[in-house]
DNA sequence: ACAATAATTTAGGTAAGACTAAATTATTCT
DNA sequence: AGAATAATTTAGTCTTACCTAAATTATTGT
């Protein structure tokens, strides 16, 4: 552990981790889009991250960025902060799940180890945040899950909602109004291969049709 | 309300407010010392603060800095954040009073209005932080007090401790071990005009002698 | 009053981290 | 394969906020 990383570097690492773990690769353009800056700026920064001692990313021209073990540790630390803070804003301060992301994005960079430890203990060492995202352990290990994208289900299958991967407040409010929150039980009434729409029965509500842009970001656990 | 102020600017305003309200003037050197930077850097920044629209400080060469009403509002906002956060770290997360300052210094710049509102409500809208420092109201008015420096007391007088103005963790722990905390009742047994030492009886403990460097920073309310 | 000293400001420089525009390298399509 | 397009990198610039060293302005002591 050398000196503390800047907020900026933490944001890069978080973005690289996010893109990588969402199945894609952390290309210059993708990083630029996620960070809201110009691609040229990303190139420069990623080169710097690769030149640090120890290096936080592995970088070769036109190959995007890959986290080193040190880089991944740092990313998981930030992610742990972010998700613990979200959990704690909801549990202890009564925030709604659509309001916590912005606040957590700012707080995640400035809290101390002591703070992290105290809120984790106060919450009973949660393994998921309010959206169902897994919270890395204190040892910075990402807990394993049986999460499967809702978009992979087909007619007749039943499942429990485990995670809603979304940071857009209006959309989160909408999904909540549909009952599509972690813990909800749903059944797939129909699948349309033409547009990938799913018709879902969520709890005892009347059926809704959801497109792939949503169902790809909702994760469920299949029920026997 | 224009755009949000940078953390940097907030720190300058806080420092100017602090120096001014501690009776001194916010000279370039004093600010530099408090902020831990070179005097030359302060000059440049203060000039910038005075050139902002609206100006946050009034500045004339060799005269130090003075907050404008807008500057004072901004300083009080940061101070309110800082002190509410300290209170809440102690009350809700079980921090000790010597550990909250550092954390609050980082958090004060990043919390939202919603966060401020929620912790203020959760704490019952406190008027003092854990060290007894007054917390500006939501309307950014500094509450008035009857606080008087302990150093102004003389033999035979009795008082209640209201505030311990100190950010040094080891010293805070020492003062706590002496019982010198907000709410404590003390009597002055003796005053030495040669070195300004006070001999104090704190609660029912055995007397202690404290120098002016401490007693100038402890504030009390006189008892009938 | 006037020299010595202290405080302050100016001038010039550095480091981060962003930007744009231009050059280069990959990829895709026919 | 070769051309068109897309992605990426390079080069050069900007801003912020700090620094040091030198010049200036105030203050203090005799």
CSV table of C-alpha atoms (C1' of nucleotides) in Angstrom, one decimal:
chain,number,residue,atom,x,y,z
A,1,UNK,CA,0.0,0.0,0.0
A,2,UNK,CA,1.8,3.2,-1.2
A,3,UNK,CA,0.1,6.5,-1.1
A,4,UNK,CA,-3.7,6.9,-1.3
A,5,UNK,CA,-5.1,7.1,-4.8
A,6,UNK,CA,-6.8,10.2,-6.1
A,7,UNK,CA,-10.5,10.3,-6.7
A,8,UNK,CA,-9.8,10.5,-10.3
A,9,UNK,CA,-7.8,7.3,-10.4
A,10,UNK,CA,-10.4,5.6,-8.3
A,11,UNK,CA,-13.0,6.6,-10.9
A,12,UNK,CA,-11.0,5.2,-13.7
A,13,UNK,CA,-10.4,1.9,-11.9
A,14,UNK,CA,-14.1,1.7,-11.1
A,15,UNK,CA,-15.0,2.3,-14.7
A,16,UNK,CA,-12.6,-0.3,-16.0
A,17,UNK,CA,-13.8,-2.8,-13.5
A,18,UNK,CA,-17.4,-2.1,-14.4
A,19,UNK,CA,-16.9,-2.5,-18.1
A,20,UNK,CA,-14.8,-5.6,-17.7
A,21,UNK,CA,-17.2,-7.3,-15.3
A,22,UNK,CA,-20.2,-6.5,-17.5
A,23,UNK,CA,-18.6,-8.7,-20.1
A,24,UNK,CA,-17.2,-6.1,-22.4
A,25,UNK,CA,-13.7,-4.8,-22.7
A,26,UNK,CA,-12.5,-1.5,-21.3
A,27,UNK,CA,-11.7,0.2,-24.6
A,28,UNK,CA,-10.7,3.8,-24.7
A,29,UNK,CA,-14.0,4.9,-26.2
A,30,UNK,CA,-16.1,2.9,-23.8
A,31,UNK,CA,-14.2,4.4,-20.8
A,32,UNK,CA,-14.5,7.9,-22.3
A,33,UNK,CA,-18.2,7.4,-22.6
A,34,UNK,CA,-18.7,6.1,-19.1
A,35,UNK,CA,-16.5,8.7,-17.6
A,36,UNK,CA,-18.0,11.5,-19.6
A,37,UNK,CA,-14.6,12.7,-21.0
A,38,UNK,CA,-12.9,12.7,-24.4
A,39,UNK,CA,-11.2,9.5,-25.6
A,40,UNK,CA,-7.9,11.3,-26.0
A,41,UNK,CA,-7.9,12.1,-22.3
A,42,UNK,CA,-8.5,8.5,-21.4
A,43,UNK,CA,-5.5,7.4,-23.4
A,44,UNK,CA,-3.2,9.7,-21.4
A,45,UNK,CA,-4.6,8.6,-18.1
A,46,UNK,CA,-4.5,4.9,-18.8
A,47,UNK,CA,-0.9,5.2,-19.9
A,48,UNK,CA,-0.2,6.9,-16.6
A,49,UNK,CA,-2.0,4.2,-14.6
A,50,UNK,CA,0.1,1.6,-16.4
A,51,UNK,CA,3.3,3.4,-15.6
A,52,UNK,CA,2.6,3.7,-11.9
A,53,UNK,CA,4.6,1.7,-9.4
A,54,UNK,CA,3.0,-0.8,-9.0
A,55,UNK,CA,1.0,-0.6,-12.2
A,56,UNK,CA,-2.7,-0.5,-11.7
A,57,UNK,CA,-3.6,-1.5,-15.3
A,58,UNK,CA,-2.0,-3.3,-18.1
A,59,UNK,CA,-2.1,-1.3,-21.3
A,60,UNK,CA,-1.0,-1.9,-24.8
A,61,UNK,CA,-1.9,0.4,-27.7
A,62,UNK,CA,-5.3,-0.2,-29.2
A,63,UNK,CA,-6.0,-3.0,-26.7
A,64,UNK,CA,-7.9,-1.1,-24.0
A,65,UNK,CA,-7.2,-1.4,-20.3
A,66,UNK,CA,-7.0,-4.4,-18.0
A,67,UNK,CA,-6.7,-4.2,-14.3
A,68,UNK,CA,-3.7,-5.7,-12.5
A,69,UNK,CA,-4.3,-7.4,-9.2
A,70,UNK,CA,-3.4,-4.2,-7.4
A,71,UNK,CA,-5.8,-2.3,-9.7
A,72,UNK,CA,-8.6,-4.7,-9.1
A,73,UNK,CA,-8.1,-4.5,-5.3
A,74,UNK,CA,-8.3,-0.8,-5.5
A,75,UNK,CA,-11.5,-1.0,-7.6
A,76,UNK,CA,-13.1,-3.4,-5.2
A,77,UNK,CA,-12.3,-1.2,-2.3
A,78,UNK,CA,-14.1,1.7,-4.0
A,79,UNK,CA,-17.0,-0.6,-4.9
A,80,UNK,CA,-17.2,-1.9,-1.4
A,81,UNK,CA,-17.4,1.7,-0.1
A,82,UNK,CA,-20.0,2.7,-2.7
A,83,UNK,CA,-22.3,-0.2,-2.0
A,84,UNK,CA,-21.9,-0.1,1.8
A,85,UNK,CA,-22.8,3.6,1.7
A,86,UNK,CA,-25.8,3.0,-0.5
A,87,UNK,CA,-27.0,0.3,1.9
A,88,UNK,CA,-26.5,2.5,4.8
A,89,UNK,CA,-28.2,5.5,3.4
A,90,UNK,CA,-31.3,3.4,2.8
A,91,UNK,CA,-31.2,1.5,6.1
A,92,UNK,CA,-30.1,4.2,8.5
A,93,UNK,CA,-31.1,7.4,6.9
A,94,UNK,CA,-34.3,6.4,5.1
A,95,UNK,CA,-33.2,7.3,1.6
A,96,UNK,CA,-35.1,5.7,-1.3
A,97,UNK,CA,-33.2,3.4,-3.6
A,98,UNK,CA,-33.3,5.8,-6.5
A,99,UNK,CA,-31.6,8.6,-4.5
A,100,UNK,CA,-28.5,6.9,-3.1
A,101,UNK,CA,-26.2,6.6,-6.1
A,102,UNK,CA,-25.2,10.2,-6.5
A,103,UNK,CA,-24.5,10.6,-2.8
A,104,UNK,CA,-22.5,7.3,-2.7
A,105,UNK,CA,-20.4,8.4,-5.7
A,106,UNK,CA,-19.2,11.4,-3.7
A,107,UNK,CA,-18.8,9.7,-0.4
A,108,UNK,CA,-17.0,6.6,-1.6
A,109,UNK,CA,-13.8,8.5,-2.2
A,110,UNK,CA,-13.5,10.2,1.2
A,111,UNK,CA,-14.5,7.7,3.9
A,112,UNK,CA,-11.9,6.2,6.2
A,113,UNK,CA,-11.4,2.5,7.0
A,114,UNK,CA,-12.9,3.2,10.4
A,115,UNK,CA,-16.0,4.5,8.8
A,116,UNK,CA,-16.3,1.6,6.4
A,117,UNK,CA,-15.8,-0.8,9.4
A,118,UNK,CA,-18.4,0.9,11.5
A,119,UNK,CA,-21.2,1.1,8.9
A,120,UNK,CA,-20.5,-2.5,7.8
A,121,UNK,CA,-20.9,-3.6,11.4
A,122,UNK,CA,-24.0,-1.5,12.0
A,123,UNK,CA,-25.6,-3.1,9.0
A,124,UNK,CA,-24.7,-6.6,10.0
A,125,UNK,CA,-22.1,-7.0,7.2
A,126,UNK,CA,-24.5,-7.0,4.3
A,127,UNK,CA,-23.7,-9.0,1.1
A,128,UNK,CA,-25.9,-6.9,-1.2
A,129,UNK,CA,-26.7,-3.3,-1.6
A,130,UNK,CA,-30.2,-1.9,-2.0
A,131,UNK,CA,-30.2,-2.7,-5.7
A,132,UNK,CA,-29.0,-6.2,-5.0
A,133,UNK,CA,-25.4,-5.5,-6.2
A,134,UNK,CA,-23.0,-7.8,-4.4
A,135,UNK,CA,-20.8,-6.0,-1.8
A,136,UNK,CA,-17.1,-7.1,-1.8
A,137,UNK,CA,-16.0,-8.5,1.5
A,138,UNK,CA,-13.7,-6.6,3.8
A,139,UNK,CA,-11.0,-8.9,2.4
A,140,UNK,CA,-12.0,-7.5,-1.1
A,141,UNK,CA,-13.4,-10.6,-2.5
A,142,UNK,CA,-16.5,-10.3,-4.6
A,143,UNK,CA,-19.1,-12.7,-3.3
A,144,UNK,CA,-20.3,-15.3,-5.8
A,145,UNK,CA,-23.9,-15.4,-6.7
A,146,UNK,CA,-26.3,-17.5,-8.8
A,147,UNK,CA,-27.5,-14.3,-10.5
A,148,UNK,CA,-28.7,-14.8,-14.1
A,149,UNK,CA,-30.0,-12.1,-16.4
A,150,UNK,CA,-33.8,-12.0,-16.6
A,151,UNK,CA,-33.4,-11.7,-20.3
A,152,UNK,CA,-32.2,-15.3,-20.4
A,153,UNK,CA,-35.5,-16.7,-19.0
A,154,UNK,CA,-38.2,-18.2,-21.3
A,155,UNK,CA,-41.9,-18.8,-21.0
A,156,UNK,CA,-43.0,-20.7,-18.0
A,157,UNK,CA,-40.0,-20.1,-15.8
A,158,UNK,CA,-40.1,-18.7,-12.3
A,159,UNK,CA,-37.5,-16.7,-10.5
A,160,UNK,CA,-36.7,-14.4,-7.6
A,161,UNK,CA,-35.3,-11.0,-8.4
A,162,UNK,CA,-31.9,-10.5,-7.0
A,163,UNK,CA,-30.5,-7.4,-8.5
A,164,UNK,CA,-31.6,-4.4,-10.5
A,165,UNK,CA,-28.5,-3.0,-12.2
A,166,UNK,CA,-29.6,0.6,-12.9
A,167,UNK,CA,-28.6,4.0,-11.7
A,168,UNK,CA,-31.3,6.1,-13.4
A,169,UNK,CA,-33.6,7.5,-10.8
A,170,UNK,CA,-36.8,7.8,-12.9
A,171,UNK,CA,-36.3,4.3,-14.2
A,172,UNK,CA,-35.7,2.9,-10.7
A,173,UNK,CA,-38.9,4.6,-9.5
A,174,UNK,CA,-40.8,3.0,-12.4
A,175,UNK,CA,-39.4,-0.4,-11.8
A,176,UNK,CA,-40.3,-0.1,-8.1
A,177,UNK,CA,-43.9,0.8,-9.1
A,178,UNK,CA,-44.0,-2.4,-11.1
A,179,UNK,CA,-42.8,-4.4,-8.0
A,180,UNK,CA,-39.5,-5.2,-9.8
A,181,UNK,CA,-37.3,-5.0,-6.7
A,182,UNK,CA,-34.9,-7.5,-5.1
A,183,UNK,CA,-36.8,-10.3,-3.4
A,184,UNK,CA,-39.8,-10.1,-5.8
A,185,UNK,CA,-41.0,-13.3,-7.2
A,186,UNK,CA,-41.9,-13.4,-10.9
A,187,UNK,CA,-43.0,-15.8,-13.6
A,188,UNK,CA,-42.4,-15.5,-17.3
A,189,UNK,CA,-45.7,-15.7,-19.2
A,190,UNK,CA,-44.3,-15.2,-22.6
A,191,UNK,CA,-41.2,-14.5,-24.6
A,192,UNK,CA,-41.2,-12.8,-28.0
A,193,UNK,CA,-38.2,-13.8,-30.2
A,194,UNK,CA,-38.9,-10.9,-32.6
A,195,UNK,CA,-38.1,-8.1,-30.2
A,196,UNK,CA,-36.8,-10.1,-27.1
A,197,UNK,CA,-39.7,-8.7,-25.0
A,198,UNK,CA,-40.7,-10.7,-21.9
A,199,UNK,CA,-44.2,-10.8,-20.5
A,200,UNK,CA,-43.8,-11.0,-16.7
A,201,UNK,CA,-46.1,-11.7,-13.9
A,202,UNK,CA,-44.5,-10.0,-10.9
A,203,UNK,CA,-46.0,-11.1,-7.6
A,204,UNK,CA,-49.8,-11.0,-8.0
A,205,UNK,CA,-49.9,-8.0,-10.2
A,206,UNK,CA,-51.2,-7.9,-13.7
A,207,UNK,CA,-48.7,-8.9,-16.4
A,208,UNK,CA,-46.2,-6.4,-17.8
A,209,UNK,CA,-44.1,-6.5,-20.9
A,210,UNK,CA,-40.5,-5.5,-20.6
A,211,UNK,CA,-37.9,-5.0,-23.3
A,212,UNK,CA,-34.4,-6.4,-23.4
A,213,UNK,CA,-32.8,-3.0,-22.4
A,214,UNK,CA,-34.4,-3.6,-19.0
A,215,UNK,CA,-34.3,-7.3,-18.7
A,216,UNK,CA,-30.6,-7.5,-19.5
A,217,UNK,CA,-30.0,-5.5,-16.4
A,218,UNK,CA,-32.3,-7.3,-14.0
A,219,UNK,CA,-30.7,-10.4,-12.4
A,220,UNK,CA,-32.7,-13.2,-10.9
A,221,UNK,CA,-32.2,-16.6,-9.3
A,222,UNK,CA,-34.0,-19.4,-10.9
A,223,UNK,CA,-36.6,-21.2,-8.9
A,224,UNK,CA,-36.7,-25.0,-8.9
B,1,UNK,CA,-26.8,30.5,-5.7
B,2,UNK,CA,-24.5,30.2,-8.7
B,3,UNK,CA,-22.3,27.1,-9.2
B,4,UNK,CA,-21.1,24.9,-6.4
B,5,UNK,CA,-17.9,26.0,-4.8
B,6,UNK,CA,-14.8,23.8,-5.0
B,7,UNK,CA,-13.6,22.1,-1.9
B,8,UNK,CA,-10.6,24.4,-2.0
B,9,UNK,CA,-12.6,27.5,-1.9
B,10,UNK,CA,-14.7,26.1,0.9
B,11,UNK,CA,-11.5,25.5,2.9
B,12,UNK,CA,-10.3,29.1,2.4
B,13,UNK,CA,-13.7,30.4,3.5
B,14,UNK,CA,-13.7,28.2,6.5
B,15,UNK,CA,-10.2,29.3,7.4
B,16,UNK,CA,-11.1,33.0,7.0
B,17,UNK,CA,-14.2,32.6,9.1
B,18,UNK,CA,-12.4,30.8,11.8
B,19,UNK,CA,-9.6,33.3,12.1
B,20,UNK,CA,-12.0,36.2,12.0
B,21,UNK,CA,-14.4,34.7,14.6
B,22,UNK,CA,-11.5,33.8,16.9
B,23,UNK,CA,-10.9,37.5,17.3
B,24,UNK,CA,-8.0,37.9,15.0
B,25,UNK,CA,-7.7,39.0,11.4
B,26,UNK,CA,-7.4,36.8,8.4
B,27,UNK,CA,-3.9,37.9,7.3
B,28,UNK,CA,-2.1,36.2,4.5
B,29,UNK,CA,0.3,34.6,6.8
B,30,UNK,CA,-2.3,33.4,9.3
B,31,UNK,CA,-4.3,31.8,6.5
B,32,UNK,CA,-1.2,30.2,5.0
B,33,UNK,CA,-0.3,28.7,8.4
B,34,UNK,CA,-3.9,27.4,9.0
B,35,UNK,CA,-4.2,26.0,5.5
B,36,UNK,CA,-0.7,24.6,5.5
B,37,UNK,CA,0.4,26.3,2.3
B,38,UNK,CA,2.8,29.1,1.3
B,39,UNK,CA,1.7,32.7,1.9
B,40,UNK,CA,2.3,33.5,-1.8
B,41,UNK,CA,-0.3,31.0,-2.7
B,42,UNK,CA,-2.8,32.5,-0.4
B,43,UNK,CA,-2.4,35.9,-1.9
B,44,UNK,CA,-3.3,34.6,-5.4
B,45,UNK,CA,-6.3,32.7,-4.1
B,46,UNK,CA,-7.7,35.5,-2.0
B,47,UNK,CA,-7.4,37.8,-5.0
B,48,UNK,CA,-9.4,35.3,-7.0
B,49,UNK,CA,-12.1,35.0,-4.3
B,50,UNK,CA,-12.4,38.7,-4.3
B,51,UNK,CA,-12.8,38.8,-8.1
B,52,UNK,CA,-15.6,36.2,-8.2
B,53,UNK,CA,-19.1,37.2,-9.1
B,54,UNK,CA,-20.4,37.7,-6.5
B,55,UNK,CA,-17.3,38.3,-4.5
B,56,UNK,CA,-16.8,36.0,-1.5
B,57,UNK,CA,-14.2,38.1,0.2
B,58,UNK,CA,-13.2,41.7,0.4
B,59,UNK,CA,-9.5,42.1,-0.3
B,60,UNK,CA,-7.1,45.0,-0.3
B,61,UNK,CA,-3.4,44.6,-0.4
B,62,UNK,CA,-1.7,44.1,2.9
B,63,UNK,CA,-5.1,44.1,4.7
B,64,UNK,CA,-5.9,40.4,4.8
B,65,UNK,CA,-9.3,38.9,3.8
B,66,UNK,CA,-12.8,39.7,5.0
B,67,UNK,CA,-15.8,37.7,4.1
B,68,UNK,CA,-18.7,39.2,2.2
B,69,UNK,CA,-22.2,38.2,3.2
B,70,UNK,CA,-22.1,35.6,0.4
B,71,UNK,CA,-18.7,34.3,1.6
B,72,UNK,CA,-20.0,34.1,5.2
B,73,UNK,CA,-23.1,32.2,4.1
B,74,UNK,CA,-20.9,29.7,2.3
B,75,UNK,CA,-18.6,29.4,5.3
B,76,UNK,CA,-21.5,28.8,7.6
B,77,UNK,CA,-22.8,26.1,5.3
B,78,UNK,CA,-19.6,24.2,5.5
B,79,UNK,CA,-19.4,24.7,9.2
B,80,UNK,CA,-22.9,23.4,9.6
B,81,UNK,CA,-22.0,20.4,7.6
B,82,UNK,CA,-18.8,19.8,9.5
B,83,UNK,CA,-20.4,20.0,12.9
B,84,UNK,CA,-23.6,18.1,12.1
B,85,UNK,CA,-21.4,15.3,10.7
B,86,UNK,CA,-19.3,15.3,13.8
B,87,UNK,CA,-22.4,15.1,15.9
B,88,UNK,CA,-23.7,12.3,13.9
B,89,UNK,CA,-20.5,10.3,13.8
B,90,UNK,CA,-20.5,10.3,17.6
B,91,UNK,CA,-24.3,9.8,18.1
B,92,UNK,CA,-25.0,7.3,15.4
B,93,UNK,CA,-21.8,5.5,14.7
B,94,UNK,CA,-20.2,5.5,18.1
B,95,UNK,CA,-17.1,7.5,17.2
B,96,UNK,CA,-15.1,9.1,20.1
B,97,UNK,CA,-14.9,12.8,20.1
B,98,UNK,CA,-11.2,12.8,19.3
B,99,UNK,CA,-11.7,10.9,16.0
B,100,UNK,CA,-14.4,12.8,14.3
B,101,UNK,CA,-12.6,15.9,13.0
B,102,UNK,CA,-10.6,14.3,10.2
B,103,UNK,CA,-13.6,12.4,8.9
B,104,UNK,CA,-15.8,15.5,9.0
B,105,UNK,CA,-13.2,17.6,7.2
B,106,UNK,CA,-13.5,15.3,4.2
B,107,UNK,CA,-17.2,14.6,4.3
B,108,UNK,CA,-18.3,18.2,4.8
B,109,UNK,CA,-17.5,19.1,1.2
B,110,UNK,CA,-19.4,16.3,-0.5
B,111,UNK,CA,-22.7,15.8,1.3
B,112,UNK,CA,-26.0,16.9,-0.3
B,113,UNK,CA,-28.7,19.1,1.1
B,114,UNK,CA,-30.8,16.0,1.5
B,115,UNK,CA,-28.1,14.3,3.6
B,116,UNK,CA,-27.7,17.4,5.8
B,117,UNK,CA,-31.4,17.6,6.3
B,118,UNK,CA,-31.7,13.9,7.2
B,119,UNK,CA,-28.9,13.8,9.7
B,120,UNK,CA,-30.1,17.0,11.3
B,121,UNK,CA,-33.6,15.5,11.7
B,122,UNK,CA,-32.2,12.2,13.0
B,123,UNK,CA,-30.2,14.0,15.6
B,124,UNK,CA,-33.1,16.2,16.7
B,125,UNK,CA,-31.6,19.4,15.2
B,126,UNK,CA,-28.7,19.8,17.6
B,127,UNK,CA,-27.4,23.2,18.4
B,128,UNK,CA,-23.9,22.0,19.5
B,129,UNK,CA,-21.5,19.4,18.1
B,130,UNK,CA,-19.6,16.9,20.3
B,131,UNK,CA,-17.0,19.5,21.3
B,132,UNK,CA,-19.7,22.0,22.1
B,133,UNK,CA,-19.2,24.1,19.1
B,134,UNK,CA,-22.3,25.9,18.0
B,135,UNK,CA,-24.0,24.5,14.8
B,136,UNK,CA,-25.3,27.1,12.4
B,137,UNK,CA,-29.0,26.7,11.8
B,138,UNK,CA,-30.5,25.5,8.5
B,139,UNK,CA,-31.0,29.2,7.8
B,140,UNK,CA,-27.3,29.6,8.3
B,141,UNK,CA,-27.5,31.7,11.5
B,142,UNK,CA,-24.9,31.0,14.1
B,143,UNK,CA,-26.7,30.4,17.4
B,144,UNK,CA,-25.8,32.8,20.1
B,145,UNK,CA,-24.3,31.6,23.4
B,146,UNK,CA,-23.2,32.7,26.8
B,147,UNK,CA,-19.8,31.1,26.3
B,148,UNK,CA,-16.9,32.7,28.0
B,149,UNK,CA,-13.3,31.6,27.9
B,150,UNK,CA,-12.3,29.6,30.9
B,151,UNK,CA,-9.1,31.7,31.0
B,152,UNK,CA,-11.2,34.7,32.0
B,153,UNK,CA,-12.4,33.1,35.3
B,154,UNK,CA,-10.7,33.9,38.6
B,155,UNK,CA,-10.5,32.1,42.0
B,156,UNK,CA,-13.8,31.1,43.6
B,157,UNK,CA,-15.9,31.2,40.4
B,158,UNK,CA,-17.9,28.2,39.2
B,159,UNK,CA,-19.0,27.3,35.7
B,160,UNK,CA,-20.3,24.7,33.4
B,161,UNK,CA,-18.1,23.6,30.5
B,162,UNK,CA,-19.8,24.4,27.2
B,163,UNK,CA,-17.1,24.0,24.6
B,164,UNK,CA,-13.7,22.5,24.1
B,165,UNK,CA,-12.2,24.2,21.0
B,166,UNK,CA,-9.5,21.7,20.0
B,167,UNK,CA,-8.8,19.4,17.1
B,168,UNK,CA,-5.8,17.6,18.5
B,169,UNK,CA,-6.7,14.0,19.2
B,170,UNK,CA,-4.2,13.3,22.0
B,171,UNK,CA,-5.0,16.5,23.7
B,172,UNK,CA,-8.8,15.8,23.5
B,173,UNK,CA,-8.2,12.3,25.0
B,174,UNK,CA,-6.2,13.9,27.8
B,175,UNK,CA,-8.9,16.5,28.5
B,176,UNK,CA,-11.5,13.8,28.5
B,177,UNK,CA,-9.5,11.9,31.1
B,178,UNK,CA,-9.6,15.0,33.2
B,179,UNK,CA,-13.3,15.3,32.9
B,180,UNK,CA,-13.0,18.5,31.0
B,181,UNK,CA,-15.9,17.8,28.6
B,182,UNK,CA,-19.1,19.7,27.7
B,183,UNK,CA,-21.5,19.6,30.6
B,184,UNK,CA,-18.8,19.2,33.3
B,185,UNK,CA,-19.1,21.5,36.3
B,186,UNK,CA,-16.0,23.1,37.6
B,187,UNK,CA,-14.8,25.5,40.2
B,188,UNK,CA,-11.7,27.7,40.0
B,189,UNK,CA,-9.5,27.1,43.1
B,190,UNK,CA,-6.8,29.5,42.2
B,191,UNK,CA,-5.4,31.8,39.5
B,192,UNK,CA,-1.7,32.6,39.1
B,193,UNK,CA,-1.2,36.0,37.5
B,194,UNK,CA,2.5,35.1,36.8
B,195,UNK,CA,1.8,32.4,34.2
B,196,UNK,CA,-2.0,32.6,33.8
B,197,UNK,CA,-2.4,29.1,35.2
B,198,UNK,CA,-5.7,28.1,36.6
B,199,UNK,CA,-6.2,25.5,39.3
B,200,UNK,CA,-9.5,23.8,38.7
B,201,UNK,CA,-11.7,21.4,40.6
B,202,UNK,CA,-13.6,19.5,37.8
B,203,UNK,CA,-16.6,17.6,39.2
B,204,UNK,CA,-15.4,15.8,42.3
B,205,UNK,CA,-11.9,15.0,41.1
B,206,UNK,CA,-8.7,16.2,42.6
B,207,UNK,CA,-7.6,19.7,41.4
B,208,UNK,CA,-5.6,20.1,38.2
B,209,UNK,CA,-3.6,23.0,37.0
B,210,UNK,CA,-4.1,24.1,33.4
B,211,UNK,CA,-2.2,26.7,31.4
B,212,UNK,CA,-3.6,29.4,29.3
B,213,UNK,CA,-3.0,27.6,26.0
B,214,UNK,CA,-5.7,25.2,27.2
B,215,UNK,CA,-8.0,27.5,29.1
B,216,UNK,CA,-8.2,30.0,26.3
B,217,UNK,CA,-9.8,27.3,24.2
B,218,UNK,CA,-12.2,26.0,26.7
B,219,UNK,CA,-15.5,27.9,27.0
B,220,UNK,CA,-17.8,27.9,29.9
B,221,UNK,CA,-21.0,29.3,31.1
B,222,UNK,CA,-20.8,31.1,34.5
B,223,UNK,CA,-22.9,29.8,37.3
B,224,UNK,CA,-24.9,32.2,39.5
C,1,DA,C1',13.3,59.5,11.5
C,2,DC,C1',15.3,55.8,9.6
C,3,DA,C1',17.4,51.4,9.6
C,4,DA,C1',16.3,46.5,10.5
C,5,DT,C1',13.0,43.2,10.3
C,6,DA,C1',8.7,41.1,9.1
C,7,DA,C1',4.8,40.6,6.1
C,8,DT,C1',3.2,40.6,1.7
C,9,DT,C1',3.0,40.6,-3.3
C,10,DT,C1',4.9,39.7,-7.9
C,11,DA,C1',7.0,36.9,-11.3
C,12,DG,C1',7.9,32.8,-13.2
C,13,DG,C1',7.5,27.7,-13.0
C,14,DT,C1',5.4,22.9,-12.2
C,15,DA,C1',2.0,19.1,-12.1
C,16,DA,C1',-2.7,17.2,-13.0
C,17,DG,C1',-5.9,16.4,-15.9
C,18,DA,C1',-8.9,17.9,-19.0
C,19,DC,C1',-9.6,19.7,-24.2
C,20,DT,C1',-9.2,20.0,-29.7
C,21,DA,C1',-7.3,18.9,-34.0
C,22,DA,C1',-4.4,16.2,-36.7
C,23,DA,C1',-2.1,11.9,-37.5
C,24,DT,C1',-2.1,7.1,-37.2
C,25,DT,C1',-3.7,2.4,-36.8
C,26,DA,C1',-7.6,-1.1,-37.0
C,27,DT,C1',-11.6,-2.9,-38.8
C,28,DT,C1',-15.2,-3.6,-42.0
C,29,DC,C1',-17.3,-3.9,-46.4
C,30,DT,C1',-17.3,-4.9,-51.2
D,1,DA,C1',-7.1,-6.8,-51.5
D,2,DG,C1',-8.0,-2.2,-51.1
D,3,DA,C1',-10.9,1.6,-49.8
D,4,DA,C1',-13.9,3.6,-46.5
D,5,DT,C1',-14.8,4.1,-41.9
D,6,DA,C1',-14.1,3.9,-37.0
D,7,DA,C1',-11.1,3.8,-33.1
D,8,DT,C1',-7.1,5.3,-31.1
D,9,DT,C1',-3.1,8.0,-30.2
D,10,DT,C1',-0.1,12.1,-30.5
D,11,DA,C1',0.9,16.8,-30.2
D,12,DG,C1',0.0,21.0,-28.4
D,13,DT,C1',-3.0,24.1,-25.3
D,14,DC,C1',-5.7,25.4,-21.2
D,15,DT,C1',-6.9,25.9,-16.2
D,16,DT,C1',-6.3,25.4,-11.4
D,17,DA,C1',-3.7,25.8,-7.6
D,18,DC,C1',0.3,25.1,-5.8
D,19,DC,C1',5.6,26.3,-5.4
D,20,DT,C1',10.2,29.3,-4.8
D,21,DA,C1',12.8,33.4,-5.3
D,22,DA,C1',13.0,38.1,-5.6
D,23,DA,C1',10.9,42.6,-5.0
D,24,DT,C1',8.1,45.4,-2.5
D,25,DT,C1',5.6,47.4,1.3
D,26,DA,C1',4.7,47.7,6.5
D,27,DT,C1',6.1,47.7,11.1
D,28,DT,C1',9.2,48.1,14.9
D,29,DG,C1',12.9,49.7,17.6
D,30,DT,C1',16.2,53.0,18.8
